[in-house]
Coordinates of C-alpha atoms in Angstrom, one line a residue:
M1 CA -34.6 -3.8 -4.7
T2 CA -33.6 -1.4 -2.0
T3 CA -32.1 -4.1 -0.1
R4 CA -30.8 -6.2 -1.8
A5 CA -28.1 -3.0 -3.0
P6 CA -26.6 -3.0 0.4
E7 CA -26.7 -6.5 1.0
R8 CA -24.6 -6.9 -2.4
S9 CA -22.5 -4.1 -1.7
T10 CA -21.8 -6.0 2.1
A11 CA -20.9 -9.2 0.2
V12 CA -18.6 -7.1 -1.7
V13 CA -17.0 -5.7 0.6
R14 CA -16.1 -8.5 2.6
T15 CA -14.8 -10.5 -0.1
L16 CA -12.4 -6.8 -0.5
L17 CA -11.3 -7.9 3.2
A18 CA -11.1 -11.2 3.2
T19 CA -9.1 -11.7 -0.3
Q20 CA -6.6 -8.5 1.2
F21 CA -6.0 -10.8 4.5
A22 CA -5.0 -13.7 1.5
F23 CA -3.3 -11.9 0.0
N24 CA -0.8 -10.2 2.9
V25 CA -1.1 -14.3 3.6
G26 CA 0.9 -14.9 0.5
F27 CA 2.8 -11.8 0.3
Y28 CA 4.4 -11.8 4.4
G29 CA 4.6 -16.0 3.9
V30 CA 7.2 -15.5 0.7
V31 CA 8.5 -12.2 0.3
P32 CA 10.6 -11.6 4.0
F33 CA 11.8 -14.6 2.9
I34 CA 13.6 -13.4 -0.7
A35 CA 16.0 -12.1 1.3
V36 CA 17.3 -15.6 2.8
R37 CA 17.3 -17.1 -0.9
L38 CA 19.2 -14.8 -1.9
H39 CA 21.9 -14.6 0.9
D40 CA 21.7 -18.3 2.0
G41 CA 21.5 -20.1 -1.2
L42 CA 22.4 -17.6 -3.8
A43 CA 25.5 -16.3 -2.0
A44 CA 24.2 -13.1 -3.4
S45 CA 25.9 -9.4 -2.2
G46 CA 23.8 -7.5 -0.1
T47 CA 23.8 -4.5 -2.6
A48 CA 22.2 -7.6 -4.9
I49 CA 19.2 -7.9 -2.1
A50 CA 18.8 -4.9 -2.3
V51 CA 18.3 -3.7 -5.2
T52 CA 16.2 -6.5 -5.9
L53 CA 13.9 -5.4 -3.3
A54 CA 13.8 -2.0 -4.6
V55 CA 13.3 -3.4 -8.4
R56 CA 9.9 -5.8 -6.4
T57 CA 8.7 -2.7 -5.1
F58 CA 9.0 -0.3 -7.7
S59 CA 7.6 -3.0 -10.2
Q60 CA 4.4 -3.2 -7.9
Q61 CA 4.4 0.6 -6.9
G62 CA 5.8 2.7 -9.8
M63 CA 3.3 0.0 -12.3
F64 CA -0.1 1.1 -9.9
V65 CA -1.2 4.1 -12.4
V66 CA -1.8 1.6 -15.0
G67 CA -2.7 -0.8 -13.1
G68 CA -5.9 1.8 -11.8
A69 CA -6.8 2.9 -15.4
L70 CA -6.2 -1.0 -16.4
A71 CA -9.2 -1.6 -13.3
D72 CA -10.8 2.0 -14.2
R73 CA -11.5 0.5 -18.9
Y74 CA -11.9 -2.9 -18.2
G75 CA -13.6 -2.9 -14.1
A76 CA -12.8 -4.4 -11.0
R77 CA -13.4 -8.0 -10.9
R78 CA -11.1 -8.9 -14.0
V79 CA -7.7 -6.6 -13.3
M80 CA -8.1 -8.5 -10.1
V81 CA -8.2 -11.2 -11.8
A82 CA -5.3 -10.7 -13.8
G83 CA -3.4 -9.8 -10.5
T84 CA -3.7 -12.6 -9.5
V85 CA -2.6 -14.8 -12.2
V86 CA 0.9 -13.0 -12.7
R87 CA 1.4 -13.1 -9.5
T88 CA 1.1 -16.8 -8.8
I89 CA 3.2 -17.5 -12.6
G90 CA 6.2 -14.7 -10.1
Y91 CA 5.7 -17.3 -7.5
V92 CA 6.1 -20.4 -9.7
A93 CA 9.6 -18.6 -11.1
L94 CA 10.8 -17.0 -7.8
A95 CA 10.3 -22.0 -7.2
M96 CA 12.8 -22.5 -9.7
A97 CA 15.2 -19.6 -9.8
G98 CA 18.1 -20.6 -10.0
S99 CA 20.1 -17.3 -10.1
V100 CA 20.1 -13.7 -9.4
S101 CA 19.3 -12.4 -12.5
W102 CA 16.2 -14.8 -12.4
M103 CA 15.6 -13.8 -9.0
I104 CA 15.4 -10.0 -10.1
V105 CA 13.0 -11.1 -13.2
A106 CA 10.3 -13.2 -11.0
A107 CA 10.2 -10.4 -8.2
V108 CA 9.1 -7.9 -11.2
L109 CA 6.4 -10.4 -12.1
T110 CA 5.2 -10.6 -8.4
G111 CA 5.5 -6.7 -8.3
I112 CA 3.5 -6.0 -11.1
G113 CA 1.1 -8.8 -10.2
G114 CA 0.4 -7.0 -7.4
A115 CA 0.2 -3.3 -9.6
L116 CA -3.0 -5.1 -11.1
F117 CA -4.8 -6.1 -8.4
S118 CA -4.3 -3.1 -5.5
P119 CA -5.2 0.0 -7.8
A120 CA -8.5 -2.2 -8.4
L121 CA -9.1 -3.7 -5.2
E122 CA -8.7 0.1 -3.4
S123 CA -11.4 1.9 -6.5
L124 CA -13.8 -1.3 -5.3
L125 CA -13.5 -0.9 -1.8
A126 CA -13.5 3.3 -1.9
S127 CA -17.0 3.0 -4.2
K128 CA -18.7 1.1 -1.6
G129 CA -18.0 4.0 1.0
R130 CA -19.2 7.5 1.5
A131 CA -17.1 10.3 1.7
D132 CA -18.3 11.9 5.2
D133 CA -21.5 11.6 7.5
A134 CA -23.5 13.3 4.5
E135 CA -25.7 10.3 3.8
P136 CA -29.3 10.3 5.3
Q137 CA -30.2 8.0 7.9
D138 CA -32.5 4.7 7.3
S139 CA -36.0 4.5 8.7
T140 CA -33.6 3.3 12.0
G141 CA -32.5 6.2 12.2
L142 CA -28.3 4.5 10.9
R143 CA -25.9 5.4 8.4
R144 CA -26.2 1.8 5.8
T145 CA -23.3 3.3 3.8
P146 CA -19.8 3.1 6.2
T147 CA -17.0 6.4 5.5
R148 CA -14.3 5.5 2.9
D149 CA -11.4 6.3 5.9
R150 CA -13.0 3.4 8.0
L151 CA -13.2 0.3 5.4
F152 CA -9.4 2.0 4.7
A153 CA -8.8 1.5 8.2
L154 CA -11.2 -2.2 8.1
L155 CA -8.7 -3.1 5.3
A156 CA -5.0 -2.3 6.6
V157 CA -6.3 -3.9 10.0
C158 CA -7.3 -7.4 8.1
G159 CA -4.2 -6.7 6.0
E160 CA -2.1 -7.2 8.9
V161 CA -3.7 -10.4 10.8
G162 CA -2.6 -11.7 7.2
A163 CA 0.4 -10.1 7.8
V164 CA 1.5 -11.5 11.0
L165 CA 0.2 -15.2 9.8
G166 CA 2.2 -15.0 6.7
P167 CA 6.4 -15.7 8.2
V168 CA 4.1 -17.7 10.6
L169 CA 3.3 -19.3 7.9
G170 CA 5.8 -19.2 5.7
G171 CA 8.7 -19.4 8.5
V172 CA 7.0 -23.4 9.6
L173 CA 7.6 -24.2 5.4
L174 CA 10.6 -22.3 4.9
V175 CA 12.1 -26.0 6.5
H176 CA 11.2 -27.4 3.3
G177 CA 13.0 -24.9 1.7
F178 CA 12.0 -21.4 -0.3
T179 CA 10.8 -23.8 -3.1
T180 CA 7.9 -25.3 -0.8
V181 CA 7.3 -21.7 0.4
A182 CA 6.8 -19.7 -2.9
L183 CA 4.8 -22.3 -4.3
A184 CA 2.9 -22.4 -0.8
G185 CA 1.7 -18.8 -2.2
A186 CA 1.6 -19.5 -5.7
A187 CA -1.7 -22.3 -4.8
L188 CA -2.7 -19.6 -2.7
F189 CA -3.4 -16.9 -5.7
A190 CA -4.5 -19.3 -7.1
V191 CA -7.3 -19.9 -5.4
V192 CA -7.6 -16.1 -4.2
G193 CA -8.1 -15.2 -8.3
V194 CA -10.4 -18.5 -8.6
A195 CA -12.2 -16.7 -5.7
L196 CA -12.9 -13.1 -6.6
Y197 CA -13.7 -14.6 -10.6
R198 CA -17.0 -16.1 -8.9
V199 CA -18.1 -13.8 -6.6
L200 CA -17.5 -9.8 -7.7
P201 CA -19.5 -8.3 -9.8
P202 CA -18.6 -8.3 -13.3
G203 CA -17.0 -4.8 -14.8
P204 CA -18.6 -3.6 -17.8
P205 CA -18.9 -5.3 -20.6
L206 CA -15.7 -5.6 -23.2
R207 CA -16.2 -4.3 -26.4
S208 CA -14.6 -5.2 -30.3
P209 CA -12.9 -2.9 -32.2
R210 CA -15.4 -1.6 -33.8
S211 CA -18.4 -1.2 -31.1
R212 CA -16.1 1.0 -29.6
P213 CA -18.0 3.5 -27.3
T214 CA -18.4 7.0 -28.8
G215 CA -18.4 10.4 -27.1
A216 CA -18.8 11.0 -23.5
D217 CA -18.0 7.0 -22.6
A218 CA -14.5 7.0 -24.8
T219 CA -12.9 9.6 -22.9
A220 CA -14.2 8.5 -19.5
V221 CA -11.0 7.0 -18.9
P222 CA -8.9 8.5 -20.7
A223 CA -10.2 11.4 -19.3
S224 CA -10.0 10.3 -15.2
W225 CA -5.9 10.7 -15.6
R226 CA -5.4 13.5 -17.6
V227 CA -7.5 15.2 -14.8
A228 CA -5.4 13.8 -11.9
L229 CA -2.0 15.0 -13.8
R230 CA -3.7 17.8 -14.3
D231 CA -4.6 18.6 -10.6
R232 CA -1.9 20.1 -9.6
R233 CA -2.7 20.0 -5.5
F234 CA -2.9 16.3 -6.1
L235 CA 0.7 15.6 -7.8
L236 CA 1.7 18.3 -4.6
F237 CA 0.1 15.1 -2.4
C238 CA 1.1 12.5 -4.1
L239 CA 4.4 14.2 -3.5
A240 CA 4.5 14.4 0.1
Y241 CA 2.8 10.9 0.8
S242 CA 5.0 9.4 -0.7
S243 CA 8.0 9.9 1.3
Y244 CA 5.5 7.4 3.7
L245 CA 6.7 4.3 1.9
L246 CA 10.0 4.9 1.5
S247 CA 10.0 5.4 4.8
Y248 CA 8.7 1.7 5.5
N249 CA 10.5 0.7 3.0
Q250 CA 13.2 0.5 6.1
L251 CA 10.8 -1.9 7.6
Y252 CA 12.8 -4.6 5.0
V253 CA 15.9 -2.7 3.8
G254 CA 17.1 -0.9 6.7
L255 CA 16.1 -2.5 10.1
P256 CA 18.1 -5.6 9.2
V257 CA 20.7 -3.3 9.1
E258 CA 19.7 -1.8 12.6
L259 CA 20.1 -5.3 14.2
D260 CA 23.2 -6.5 12.8
R261 CA 24.6 -3.3 13.7
V262 CA 23.2 -4.5 17.8
G263 CA 24.0 -7.8 16.7
A264 CA 21.5 -9.4 16.6
G265 CA 20.2 -10.6 13.4
P266 CA 17.3 -11.6 11.7
A267 CA 16.6 -13.5 13.8
A268 CA 15.2 -10.7 15.9
L269 CA 12.4 -10.0 12.6
P270 CA 9.5 -12.1 13.1
G271 CA 9.2 -10.5 16.2
L272 CA 9.2 -7.5 14.9
F273 CA 7.2 -7.9 12.7
L274 CA 4.8 -9.3 15.1
L275 CA 4.9 -6.2 17.1
A276 CA 3.6 -4.3 13.8
A277 CA 0.5 -5.8 12.9
V278 CA -0.3 -6.7 16.4
L279 CA -0.2 -2.8 17.2
I280 CA -2.3 -2.2 13.6
I281 CA -4.8 -5.2 14.4
V282 CA -5.1 -3.2 18.0
A283 CA -4.7 0.7 17.4
Q284 CA -6.2 1.1 13.6
L285 CA -9.5 1.6 14.1
P286 CA -9.3 3.8 17.2
I287 CA -6.8 5.6 15.9
A288 CA -8.8 6.1 12.3
A289 CA -11.7 7.7 15.2
L290 CA -10.1 10.2 15.9
T291 CA -8.3 11.4 13.0
R292 CA -11.7 11.9 11.5
R293 CA -12.0 14.1 14.5
L294 CA -8.9 16.2 13.3
P295 CA -8.9 18.3 10.9
T296 CA -6.5 16.9 7.7
R297 CA -3.7 19.7 7.6
W298 CA -4.1 19.0 11.6
S299 CA -3.2 14.5 10.9
L300 CA -1.5 13.8 7.9
P301 CA 2.4 16.2 9.6
V302 CA 1.3 14.5 13.5
G303 CA 1.3 11.5 11.5
F304 CA 4.4 12.2 9.4
G305 CA 6.0 13.4 12.8
L306 CA 6.2 10.3 14.5
M307 CA 7.9 8.4 11.4
V308 CA 10.2 11.2 12.4
A309 CA 10.8 10.4 15.5
G310 CA 11.0 7.1 15.0
F311 CA 13.7 7.5 12.3
V312 CA 15.2 10.2 15.3
V313 CA 15.9 7.6 17.8
V314 CA 17.5 5.0 15.5
A315 CA 19.8 8.1 14.3
V316 CA 20.9 9.3 17.8
W317 CA 21.5 5.5 19.3
A318 CA 23.3 4.4 16.1
P319 CA 27.5 5.5 16.8
H320 CA 26.8 4.3 20.2
T321 CA 28.0 0.3 21.7
P322 CA 24.8 -1.5 21.9
G323 CA 23.3 -1.5 26.2
E324 CA 21.7 -4.2 27.8
I325 CA 18.5 -4.2 25.8
A326 CA 20.5 -3.7 22.5
L327 CA 16.9 -4.1 20.8
W328 CA 14.4 -1.1 22.2
P329 CA 16.5 1.4 19.3
A330 CA 14.0 -0.7 16.8
I331 CA 11.4 -1.5 18.4
T332 CA 10.8 2.2 19.5
W333 CA 11.4 2.6 15.3
V334 CA 8.3 0.0 14.9
V335 CA 6.5 1.5 17.1
L336 CA 6.1 5.0 16.3
L337 CA 6.4 4.3 12.2
T338 CA 3.4 2.1 12.6
L339 CA 1.7 4.5 14.9
G340 CA 2.4 6.9 12.0
Q341 CA 2.0 4.3 9.2
M342 CA -1.5 4.3 11.0
T343 CA -2.7 7.8 11.3
V344 CA -1.6 9.1 7.6
V345 CA -2.9 5.6 5.2
P346 CA -7.0 6.2 6.1
V347 CA -6.9 9.9 6.1
A348 CA -4.2 10.0 2.8
M349 CA -6.9 7.1 1.3
D350 CA -9.8 9.2 2.1
Q351 CA -8.3 12.3 0.5
V352 CA -7.8 11.1 -2.3
G353 CA -11.4 9.7 -3.0
R354 CA -12.0 13.4 -2.3
F355 CA -9.9 14.2 -5.5
A356 CA -11.5 12.1 -7.9
G357 CA -15.0 13.2 -7.1
N358 CA -17.2 11.7 -9.9
Q359 CA -14.0 10.6 -11.7
P360 CA -12.7 6.7 -11.9
S361 CA -11.0 6.6 -9.4
G362 CA -8.6 4.3 -10.2
A363 CA -6.2 6.0 -12.0
W364 CA -6.1 8.2 -8.8
Y365 CA -5.0 5.6 -6.0
G366 CA -2.8 4.2 -9.3
L367 CA -1.2 7.8 -9.1
L368 CA -0.5 7.7 -5.6
A369 CA 1.4 4.3 -5.3
T370 CA 3.5 5.5 -8.1
A371 CA 4.9 8.4 -6.7
G372 CA 5.5 5.9 -4.1
G373 CA 6.6 3.8 -6.5
V374 CA 9.5 6.0 -7.5
A375 CA 10.5 7.6 -4.1
V376 CA 11.7 4.0 -3.2
L377 CA 13.4 3.7 -6.3
L378 CA 15.4 7.3 -6.4
G379 CA 16.0 6.8 -2.1
S380 CA 17.2 3.6 -2.0
F381 CA 20.1 5.1 -4.0
V382 CA 20.5 8.3 -2.1
V383 CA 20.1 5.9 1.3
G384 CA 21.6 3.1 0.1
P385 CA 25.0 4.2 0.5
F386 CA 24.7 5.1 4.0
L387 CA 23.3 2.3 5.3
D388 CA 26.5 0.3 4.6
H389 CA 28.2 2.2 7.5
A390 CA 25.0 2.2 10.0
R391 CA 26.1 -1.5 10.4
Q392 CA 28.4 -1.0 12.8
P393 CA 28.3 1.3 16.0
V394 CA 30.7 4.0 14.6
V395 CA 30.8 7.7 14.6
G396 CA 29.1 9.0 11.7
A397 CA 26.5 5.5 11.8
G398 CA 23.5 7.6 12.1
T399 CA 23.7 9.4 8.5
A400 CA 21.6 7.4 7.2
W401 CA 19.0 7.9 9.5
W402 CA 19.0 11.2 9.8
L403 CA 19.7 11.5 5.9
M404 CA 15.5 9.1 5.7
A405 CA 14.2 11.2 8.9
L406 CA 14.3 14.2 6.8
F407 CA 11.6 12.8 4.0
P408 CA 8.8 12.6 6.6
A409 CA 9.6 15.6 7.7
L410 CA 9.0 17.4 4.5
S411 CA 6.0 15.8 4.2
A412 CA 5.2 16.9 6.9
V413 CA 5.6 20.3 6.1
V414 CA 3.4 19.9 2.9
M415 CA 0.9 18.8 4.5
A416 CA 0.0 21.4 6.5
V417 CA 0.7 23.4 4.1
L418 CA -1.4 22.0 1.5
F419 CA -5.3 21.4 4.2
R420 CA -4.7 24.9 5.7
T421 CA -7.5 25.9 4.2
G422 CA -9.2 22.6 4.4
R423 CA -10.1 18.8 4.0
A424 CA -10.5 18.9 0.7
D425 CA -10.2 21.4 -2.4
S426 CA -13.1 23.1 -3.6
T427 CA -11.2 23.2 -7.2
S428 CA -10.2 19.9 -7.9
R429 CA -13.5 17.8 -6.7
A430 CA -15.2 21.0 -9.6
V431 CA -12.5 20.0 -12.4
A432 CA -13.7 16.0 -11.6
T433 CA -17.2 16.5 -11.6
S434 CA -16.9 18.3 -15.0
A435 CA -15.5 15.9 -16.3
P436 CA -17.2 13.2 -18.8
A437 CA -19.3 10.5 -16.7
P438 CA -17.5 7.2 -16.1
L439 CA -16.9 4.2 -17.7
L440 CA -17.5 2.3 -14.8
D441 CA -20.2 -0.1 -14.0
P442 CA -22.5 2.0 -12.0
V443 CA -22.3 -0.5 -8.7
S444 CA -18.3 0.6 -8.7
T445 CA -18.4 4.3 -8.6
P446 CA -17.0 6.4 -5.9
K447 CA -19.9 9.3 -4.8
R448 CA -18.4 12.8 -4.1
N449 CA -19.5 13.0 -1.0
G450 CA -22.3 10.8 -0.9
Q451 CA -24.5 12.4 -3.1
P452 CA -25.7 9.9 -5.8

């Protein structure tokens, strides 16, 4: 029995990592070409394109808290499969949409599908890792359970391999039209949904209204998000972390603007996305190993500082006429932003598990992503008007980039202050530990600090 449990857990981890790969193939094989479809096929304006992509991001990230709560209540497998179904429908709708309005509706569906899928995956993956090295060694001197931050680093690597292949496959299919691209993505997500249903362990049994749980079980999942919302330190953490997603979203919104400024156009986009993906594949695990040796009060501010540096590079050069190496500001920005992402994300994901403690963690991961979605939506309205002015090398072209640098700079300061006393907050974990027992299947329940 003790042998089967680790084997089952390993199989689940491998399935989740493979699923992340497949999901990113489907995402990056379709979503980057939505702008092409809107501009070339539907003659949409730049504002309409930006709004469509911002609403898609918000419908995904902004709904993560709902997806996380549903994962805690009904189990990861059910919610992940539901997410693949919704995203499949959304991709079919993208293929059939003949107007900007219908493209927005379809994009929202794809976002909701991701909102159901991703928090459930992250919560289930977190439950398969330990918080630190507290787990006793086995007879061979090894620890069977990997750390959470290593699992999330592996998740990032698998996702980026998919991010490399996605645009390539999407570009090949695009010669047959965007409809073919979207339908191929829909078929992929349908296959993933079937695979998840067959491989993942079942969640808690569904109860009829007459047999609803009472006592601690009845309040376990609602308590998880109530505790999260009462944890002011965690809410401040979410607010500070949200600038990461706003910064990363500029790869879809701001990078095309910078490429227009230097005369490279959208043809340079795939190469820069490939650069970012290769960097993550090569460097994510070493950087994750390095950040484990650093206190969180250093690793998170350093990561956000790298993002700031990337925006500053573009801001400084934006007013100037492009030189012989016109792409170097964009290349430098992509490299620094990606390095910042690799530094911040695994550490932050591990911290969410520490904040959650013994609580079902889906709601906590969902709340984190929801904050990011809100930041992207609001930030798009703040930065968007300045981006229009950044398409030409004129005085003031760097304003948008200076403004974007401000957000991660503030996050770096907040994270340094937030974690000045250590990696995790004992008060938050004490509150979480005293909450009712989780309603999740025990296999899917995160352990506090790696303890039973």
